[in-house]
Amino acid sequence: MNLPQSFVANIQAIYGRDGETWLTGLSKRVESLAIVWNFRDVRIVPNLTFNFIATVTRNADDETAVLKICPTGRSLQPEVQWLEHYTNAAVTVFALDQNRDAF
């Protein structure tokens, strides 16, 4: 996986060894989520800063969706709750995996 150097540097600076481990396992995490959530065509968004974000194509309907994976230890729950609460003003959360820090 070709990650922007600035993103890698941010993760390393903030999370240290845990960040290195997270970056090393990120490709496999994306691959496993692609199988479980049934998506393909992972396109990393430019200018990543502190989270991995990519657009993907859902196999079920060929629609474009956004995949977000946070570094280990960050809670996704507040963001997911906000997105689920404001359904008319935001995106739909199709899936959440707290163990993989992804939605």
Short mmCIF file of N, CA, C and O in Angstrom, two decimals:
data_model
loop_
_atom_site.label_atom_id
_atom_site.label_comp_id
_atom_site.label_asym_id
_atom_site.label_seq_id
_atom_site.Cartn_x
_atom_site.Cartn_y
_atom_site.Cartn_z
N MET A 1 0.86 -1.17 0.00
CA MET A 1 0.00 0.00 0.00
C MET A 1 0.90 1.23 0.00
O MET A 1 1.81 1.33 0.81
N ASN A 2 0.61 2.15 -0.89
CA ASN A 2 1.43 3.35 -1.03
C ASN A 2 0.80 4.49 -0.24
O ASN A 2 -0.11 5.18 -0.72
N LEU A 3 1.30 4.71 0.97
CA LEU A 3 0.76 5.75 1.85
C LEU A 3 1.60 7.02 1.73
O LEU A 3 2.82 6.94 1.60
N PRO A 4 0.95 8.18 1.80
CA PRO A 4 1.70 9.43 1.77
C PRO A 4 2.70 9.50 2.93
O PRO A 4 2.38 9.14 4.06
N GLN A 5 3.90 9.97 2.64
CA GLN A 5 4.94 10.04 3.67
C GLN A 5 4.54 10.93 4.83
O GLN A 5 4.86 10.64 5.99
N SER A 6 3.81 12.01 4.56
CA SER A 6 3.38 12.89 5.64
C SER A 6 2.43 12.17 6.60
O SER A 6 2.47 12.39 7.81
N PHE A 7 1.58 11.30 6.07
CA PHE A 7 0.67 10.51 6.89
C PHE A 7 1.47 9.54 7.76
O PHE A 7 1.24 9.44 8.98
N VAL A 8 2.42 8.84 7.16
CA VAL A 8 3.26 7.90 7.90
C VAL A 8 4.00 8.64 9.02
O VAL A 8 4.04 8.18 10.17
N ALA A 9 4.54 9.80 8.71
CA ALA A 9 5.27 10.59 9.70
C ALA A 9 4.36 11.02 10.85
O ALA A 9 4.76 10.97 12.02
N ASN A 10 3.13 11.43 10.54
CA ASN A 10 2.17 11.82 11.58
C ASN A 10 1.87 10.66 12.51
O ASN A 10 1.89 10.82 13.73
N ILE A 11 1.59 9.50 11.95
CA ILE A 11 1.26 8.33 12.76
C ILE A 11 2.44 7.93 13.63
O ILE A 11 2.29 7.63 14.82
N GLN A 12 3.63 7.94 13.06
CA GLN A 12 4.83 7.59 13.83
C GLN A 12 5.07 8.60 14.95
O GLN A 12 5.42 8.21 16.08
N ALA A 13 4.90 9.87 14.68
CA ALA A 13 5.15 10.91 15.68
C ALA A 13 4.15 10.84 16.83
O ALA A 13 4.52 11.03 18.00
N ILE A 14 2.91 10.54 16.54
CA ILE A 14 1.87 10.54 17.56
C ILE A 14 1.83 9.22 18.34
O ILE A 14 1.71 9.22 19.56
N TYR A 15 1.95 8.10 17.64
CA TYR A 15 1.73 6.80 18.26
C TYR A 15 2.99 5.97 18.48
O TYR A 15 2.92 4.90 19.07
N GLY A 16 4.13 6.43 17.99
CA GLY A 16 5.38 5.72 18.21
C GLY A 16 5.35 4.29 17.68
O GLY A 16 4.92 4.04 16.56
N ARG A 17 5.81 3.35 18.52
CA ARG A 17 5.85 1.94 18.10
C ARG A 17 4.47 1.38 17.79
O ARG A 17 4.32 0.57 16.89
N ASP A 18 3.47 1.79 18.56
CA ASP A 18 2.11 1.34 18.27
C ASP A 18 1.68 1.81 16.88
O ASP A 18 0.99 1.09 16.16
N GLY A 19 2.09 3.01 16.52
CA GLY A 19 1.79 3.52 15.19
C GLY A 19 2.49 2.74 14.10
O GLY A 19 1.92 2.45 13.05
N GLU A 20 3.74 2.37 14.34
CA GLU A 20 4.49 1.54 13.39
C GLU A 20 3.78 0.21 13.17
O GLU A 20 3.63 -0.26 12.04
N THR A 21 3.36 -0.40 14.27
CA THR A 21 2.65 -1.69 14.19
C THR A 21 1.35 -1.52 13.43
O THR A 21 1.01 -2.35 12.57
N TRP A 22 0.64 -0.45 13.71
CA TRP A 22 -0.63 -0.19 13.02
C TRP A 22 -0.40 0.00 11.52
O TRP A 22 -1.12 -0.58 10.70
N LEU A 23 0.61 0.77 11.16
CA LEU A 23 0.91 1.00 9.74
C LEU A 23 1.31 -0.30 9.05
O LEU A 23 0.88 -0.56 7.92
N THR A 24 2.09 -1.13 9.73
CA THR A 24 2.52 -2.40 9.15
C THR A 24 1.34 -3.32 8.87
O THR A 24 1.31 -4.01 7.86
N GLY A 25 0.33 -3.30 9.73
CA GLY A 25 -0.82 -4.18 9.57
C GLY A 25 -1.97 -3.58 8.79
O GLY A 25 -3.00 -4.23 8.56
N LEU A 26 -1.83 -2.33 8.36
CA LEU A 26 -2.94 -1.63 7.71
C LEU A 26 -3.39 -2.31 6.42
O LEU A 26 -4.60 -2.47 6.19
N SER A 27 -2.48 -2.73 5.59
CA SER A 27 -2.85 -3.37 4.33
C SER A 27 -3.67 -4.63 4.57
O SER A 27 -4.71 -4.85 3.92
N LYS A 28 -3.25 -5.45 5.51
CA LYS A 28 -4.01 -6.68 5.82
C LYS A 28 -5.36 -6.35 6.44
O LYS A 28 -6.34 -7.04 6.18
N ARG A 29 -5.42 -5.29 7.21
CA ARG A 29 -6.70 -4.87 7.80
C ARG A 29 -7.68 -4.47 6.71
O ARG A 29 -8.85 -4.84 6.72
N VAL A 30 -7.20 -3.70 5.73
CA VAL A 30 -8.05 -3.29 4.61
C VAL A 30 -8.51 -4.52 3.83
O VAL A 30 -9.69 -4.64 3.48
N GLU A 31 -7.59 -5.44 3.57
CA GLU A 31 -7.95 -6.67 2.83
C GLU A 31 -9.01 -7.47 3.58
O GLU A 31 -9.96 -7.97 2.97
N SER A 32 -8.87 -7.61 4.89
CA SER A 32 -9.85 -8.40 5.65
C SER A 32 -11.20 -7.70 5.69
O SER A 32 -12.25 -8.35 5.59
N LEU A 33 -11.20 -6.37 5.80
CA LEU A 33 -12.46 -5.64 5.77
C LEU A 33 -13.13 -5.76 4.40
O LEU A 33 -14.35 -5.83 4.30
N ALA A 34 -12.33 -5.76 3.33
CA ALA A 34 -12.88 -5.90 1.98
C ALA A 34 -13.63 -7.21 1.83
O ALA A 34 -14.67 -7.28 1.17
N ILE A 35 -13.13 -8.25 2.47
CA ILE A 35 -13.81 -9.55 2.41
C ILE A 35 -15.09 -9.52 3.24
O ILE A 35 -16.17 -9.88 2.77
N VAL A 36 -14.98 -9.06 4.48
CA VAL A 36 -16.13 -9.06 5.39
C VAL A 36 -17.22 -8.11 4.92
O VAL A 36 -18.41 -8.44 4.96
N TRP A 37 -16.84 -6.92 4.46
CA TRP A 37 -17.81 -5.90 4.06
C TRP A 37 -18.09 -5.90 2.57
O TRP A 37 -18.87 -5.08 2.08
N ASN A 38 -17.44 -6.78 1.84
CA ASN A 38 -17.73 -7.02 0.42
C ASN A 38 -17.54 -5.75 -0.44
O ASN A 38 -18.48 -5.28 -1.07
N PHE A 39 -16.30 -5.23 -0.44
CA PHE A 39 -16.01 -4.10 -1.30
C PHE A 39 -14.72 -4.35 -2.08
O PHE A 39 -13.97 -5.27 -1.81
N ARG A 40 -14.48 -3.48 -3.07
CA ARG A 40 -13.29 -3.60 -3.93
C ARG A 40 -12.84 -2.19 -4.32
O ARG A 40 -13.43 -1.21 -3.91
N ASP A 41 -11.81 -2.12 -5.15
CA ASP A 41 -11.31 -0.86 -5.70
C ASP A 41 -11.01 0.18 -4.62
O ASP A 41 -11.58 1.27 -4.58
N VAL A 42 -10.09 -0.16 -3.76
CA VAL A 42 -9.69 0.75 -2.68
C VAL A 42 -8.83 1.87 -3.27
O VAL A 42 -7.79 1.62 -3.86
N ARG A 43 -9.30 3.10 -3.12
CA ARG A 43 -8.59 4.27 -3.64
C ARG A 43 -8.31 5.20 -2.46
O ARG A 43 -9.23 5.85 -1.94
N ILE A 44 -7.05 5.24 -2.06
CA ILE A 44 -6.65 6.07 -0.93
C ILE A 44 -6.85 7.54 -1.28
O ILE A 44 -6.44 7.99 -2.35
N VAL A 45 -7.48 8.28 -0.37
CA VAL A 45 -7.67 9.70 -0.63
C VAL A 45 -6.34 10.43 -0.44
O VAL A 45 -5.52 10.02 0.39
N PRO A 46 -6.11 11.49 -1.20
CA PRO A 46 -4.85 12.24 -1.03
C PRO A 46 -4.88 13.02 0.28
O PRO A 46 -5.94 13.27 0.85
N ASN A 47 -3.73 13.40 0.72
CA ASN A 47 -3.60 14.27 1.90
C ASN A 47 -4.12 13.66 3.19
O ASN A 47 -4.75 14.35 4.00
N LEU A 48 -3.88 12.37 3.40
CA LEU A 48 -4.23 11.76 4.68
C LEU A 48 -3.47 12.46 5.79
O LEU A 48 -2.33 12.89 5.60
N THR A 49 -4.11 12.56 6.96
CA THR A 49 -3.43 13.20 8.08
C THR A 49 -3.29 12.26 9.28
O THR A 49 -2.21 11.85 9.62
N PHE A 50 -4.42 11.89 9.90
CA PHE A 50 -4.37 11.10 11.13
C PHE A 50 -5.20 9.83 11.09
O PHE A 50 -5.17 9.05 12.03
N ASN A 51 -5.95 9.61 10.03
CA ASN A 51 -6.76 8.41 9.84
C ASN A 51 -6.57 7.92 8.41
O ASN A 51 -6.35 8.72 7.51
N PHE A 52 -6.72 6.62 8.22
CA PHE A 52 -6.69 6.07 6.87
C PHE A 52 -8.10 6.24 6.30
O PHE A 52 -9.08 5.80 6.90
N ILE A 53 -8.20 6.86 5.14
CA ILE A 53 -9.48 7.05 4.48
C ILE A 53 -9.32 6.71 3.00
O ILE A 53 -8.35 7.12 2.36
N ALA A 54 -10.27 5.94 2.49
CA ALA A 54 -10.24 5.56 1.09
C ALA A 54 -11.67 5.46 0.57
O ALA A 54 -12.60 5.19 1.33
N THR A 55 -11.83 5.71 -0.72
CA THR A 55 -13.11 5.40 -1.33
C THR A 55 -13.03 3.96 -1.82
O THR A 55 -11.96 3.48 -2.21
N VAL A 56 -14.16 3.28 -1.77
CA VAL A 56 -14.24 1.88 -2.19
C VAL A 56 -15.52 1.69 -3.00
O VAL A 56 -16.42 2.53 -2.95
N THR A 57 -15.60 0.59 -3.71
CA THR A 57 -16.82 0.25 -4.45
C THR A 57 -17.46 -0.94 -3.76
O THR A 57 -16.82 -1.98 -3.57
N ARG A 58 -18.71 -0.76 -3.36
CA ARG A 58 -19.44 -1.86 -2.71
C ARG A 58 -19.88 -2.85 -3.78
O ARG A 58 -20.50 -2.48 -4.78
N ASN A 59 -19.58 -4.12 -3.58
CA ASN A 59 -19.93 -5.14 -4.56
C ASN A 59 -21.44 -5.35 -4.67
O ASN A 59 -21.94 -5.69 -5.74
N ALA A 60 -22.17 -5.13 -3.61
CA ALA A 60 -23.61 -5.38 -3.60
C ALA A 60 -24.37 -4.50 -4.58
O ALA A 60 -25.34 -4.93 -5.20
N ASP A 61 -23.91 -3.24 -4.73
CA ASP A 61 -24.68 -2.31 -5.57
C ASP A 61 -23.79 -1.41 -6.45
O ASP A 61 -24.30 -0.50 -7.08
N ASP A 62 -22.51 -1.67 -6.48
CA ASP A 62 -21.54 -0.87 -7.25
C ASP A 62 -21.52 0.61 -6.85
O ASP A 62 -21.05 1.45 -7.61
N GLU A 63 -22.01 0.92 -5.67
CA GLU A 63 -21.98 2.29 -5.17
C GLU A 63 -20.63 2.59 -4.54
O GLU A 63 -19.97 1.70 -3.99
N THR A 64 -20.24 3.85 -4.58
CA THR A 64 -19.01 4.28 -3.93
C THR A 64 -19.30 4.53 -2.46
O THR A 64 -20.34 5.11 -2.11
N ALA A 65 -18.39 4.10 -1.62
CA ALA A 65 -18.50 4.32 -0.17
C ALA A 65 -17.14 4.79 0.34
O ALA A 65 -16.15 4.75 -0.39
N VAL A 66 -17.13 5.22 1.58
CA VAL A 66 -15.89 5.68 2.20
C VAL A 66 -15.53 4.71 3.32
O VAL A 66 -16.37 4.35 4.14
N LEU A 67 -14.28 4.30 3.34
CA LEU A 67 -13.73 3.46 4.40
C LEU A 67 -12.84 4.32 5.28
O LEU A 67 -11.98 5.04 4.77
N LYS A 68 -13.07 4.28 6.57
CA LYS A 68 -12.23 5.03 7.51
C LYS A 68 -11.71 4.06 8.56
O LYS A 68 -12.48 3.32 9.16
N ILE A 69 -10.40 4.10 8.75
CA ILE A 69 -9.76 3.27 9.77
C ILE A 69 -8.91 4.18 10.63
O ILE A 69 -8.07 4.93 10.13
N CYS A 70 -9.16 4.13 11.92
CA CYS A 70 -8.42 4.97 12.87
C CYS A 70 -7.29 4.18 13.50
O CYS A 70 -7.41 2.96 13.67
N PRO A 71 -6.24 4.87 13.89
CA PRO A 71 -5.17 4.18 14.62
C PRO A 71 -5.71 3.52 15.88
O PRO A 71 -6.66 4.03 16.50
N THR A 72 -5.13 2.42 16.24
CA THR A 72 -5.55 1.66 17.42
C THR A 72 -5.59 2.56 18.65
O THR A 72 -4.70 3.37 18.86
N GLY A 73 -6.65 2.41 19.41
CA GLY A 73 -6.78 3.18 20.63
C GLY A 73 -7.67 4.40 20.51
O GLY A 73 -8.09 4.96 21.51
N ARG A 74 -7.99 4.81 19.30
CA ARG A 74 -8.90 5.94 19.11
C ARG A 74 -10.32 5.41 19.09
O ARG A 74 -10.61 4.42 18.44
N SER A 75 -11.21 6.06 19.75
CA SER A 75 -12.60 5.63 19.78
C SER A 75 -13.36 6.19 18.59
O SER A 75 -13.37 7.40 18.35
N LEU A 76 -13.99 5.30 17.86
CA LEU A 76 -14.82 5.70 16.73
C LEU A 76 -16.25 6.02 17.16
O LEU A 76 -17.00 6.64 16.43
N GLN A 77 -16.62 5.53 18.33
CA GLN A 77 -18.02 5.58 18.74
C GLN A 77 -18.63 6.97 18.71
O GLN A 77 -19.73 7.13 18.17
N PRO A 78 -17.98 8.02 19.21
CA PRO A 78 -18.62 9.35 19.14
C PRO A 78 -18.91 9.80 17.70
O PRO A 78 -19.98 10.34 17.42
N GLU A 79 -17.98 9.56 16.80
CA GLU A 79 -18.19 9.96 15.41
C GLU A 79 -19.30 9.15 14.77
O GLU A 79 -20.16 9.70 14.07
N VAL A 80 -19.31 7.85 15.01
CA VAL A 80 -20.34 6.99 14.44
C VAL A 80 -21.72 7.39 14.99
O VAL A 80 -22.69 7.47 14.25
N GLN A 81 -21.79 7.64 16.29
CA GLN A 81 -23.07 8.07 16.88
C GLN A 81 -23.56 9.37 16.25
O GLN A 81 -24.74 9.52 15.98
N TRP A 82 -22.67 10.32 16.04
CA TRP A 82 -23.05 11.58 15.41
C TRP A 82 -23.59 11.33 14.01
O TRP A 82 -24.64 11.85 13.63
N LEU A 83 -22.87 10.52 13.23
CA LEU A 83 -23.30 10.24 11.85
C LEU A 83 -24.64 9.51 11.83
O LEU A 83 -25.48 9.79 10.96
N GLU A 84 -24.85 8.61 12.75
CA GLU A 84 -26.13 7.88 12.79
C GLU A 84 -27.28 8.79 13.25
O GLU A 84 -28.41 8.62 12.82
N HIS A 85 -26.98 9.74 14.11
CA HIS A 85 -28.02 10.65 14.61
C HIS A 85 -28.47 11.63 13.54
O HIS A 85 -29.65 11.92 13.41
N TYR A 86 -27.53 12.17 12.77
CA TYR A 86 -27.84 13.17 11.76
C TYR A 86 -27.94 12.52 10.38
O TYR A 86 -27.21 12.86 9.47
N THR A 87 -28.88 11.63 10.23
CA THR A 87 -29.01 10.86 9.00
C THR A 87 -29.36 11.71 7.78
O THR A 87 -29.01 11.35 6.66
N ASN A 88 -30.05 12.82 7.97
CA ASN A 88 -30.42 13.66 6.83
C ASN A 88 -29.29 14.58 6.39
O ASN A 88 -29.32 15.12 5.29
N ALA A 89 -28.31 14.80 7.25
CA ALA A 89 -27.26 15.76 6.94
C ALA A 89 -25.89 15.11 6.74
O ALA A 89 -24.92 15.80 6.51
N ALA A 90 -25.83 13.81 6.83
CA ALA A 90 -24.51 13.15 6.77
C ALA A 90 -24.60 11.84 6.01
O ALA A 90 -25.66 11.45 5.53
N VAL A 91 -23.49 11.18 5.94
CA VAL A 91 -23.41 9.89 5.26
C VAL A 91 -24.06 8.81 6.09
O VAL A 91 -24.28 8.97 7.29
N THR A 92 -24.36 7.68 5.46
CA THR A 92 -24.91 6.52 6.15
C THR A 92 -23.76 5.63 6.59
O THR A 92 -22.86 5.35 5.81
N VAL A 93 -23.80 5.19 7.82
CA VAL A 93 -22.80 4.23 8.31
C VAL A 93 -23.32 2.84 7.97
O VAL A 93 -24.31 2.38 8.51
N PHE A 94 -22.63 2.17 7.02
CA PHE A 94 -23.06 0.85 6.59
C PHE A 94 -22.56 -0.24 7.52
O PHE A 94 -23.22 -1.26 7.70
N ALA A 95 -21.40 -0.05 8.09
CA ALA A 95 -20.82 -1.08 8.95
C ALA A 95 -19.84 -0.44 9.92
O ALA A 95 -19.24 0.59 9.63
N LEU A 96 -19.69 -1.08 11.07
CA LEU A 96 -18.76 -0.63 12.09
C LEU A 96 -18.07 -1.86 12.65
O LEU A 96 -18.72 -2.87 12.94
N ASP A 97 -16.76 -1.80 12.78
CA ASP A 97 -15.99 -2.88 13.39
C ASP A 97 -15.07 -2.25 14.42
O ASP A 97 -14.01 -1.73 14.08
N GLN A 98 -15.50 -2.25 15.68
CA GLN A 98 -14.72 -1.65 16.75
C GLN A 98 -13.38 -2.35 16.94
O GLN A 98 -12.39 -1.73 17.30
N ASN A 99 -13.33 -3.67 16.70
CA ASN A 99 -12.09 -4.42 16.87
C ASN A 99 -11.04 -4.03 15.84
O ASN A 99 -9.84 -4.16 16.09
N ARG A 100 -11.48 -3.59 14.67
CA ARG A 100 -10.55 -3.16 13.62
C ARG A 100 -10.48 -1.64 13.50
O ARG A 100 -9.87 -1.10 12.60
N ASP A 101 -11.17 -0.94 14.42
CA ASP A 101 -11.18 0.52 14.45
C ASP A 101 -11.59 1.10 13.10
O ASP A 101 -10.96 2.02 12.58
N ALA A 102 -12.66 0.54 12.53
CA ALA A 102 -13.05 0.93 11.17
C ALA A 102 -14.56 1.07 11.03
O ALA A 102 -15.33 0.42 11.72
N PHE A 103 -14.93 1.96 10.13
CA PHE A 103 -16.32 2.04 9.67
C PHE A 103 -16.35 2.54 8.26
O PHE A 103 -15.37 2.96 7.70
#
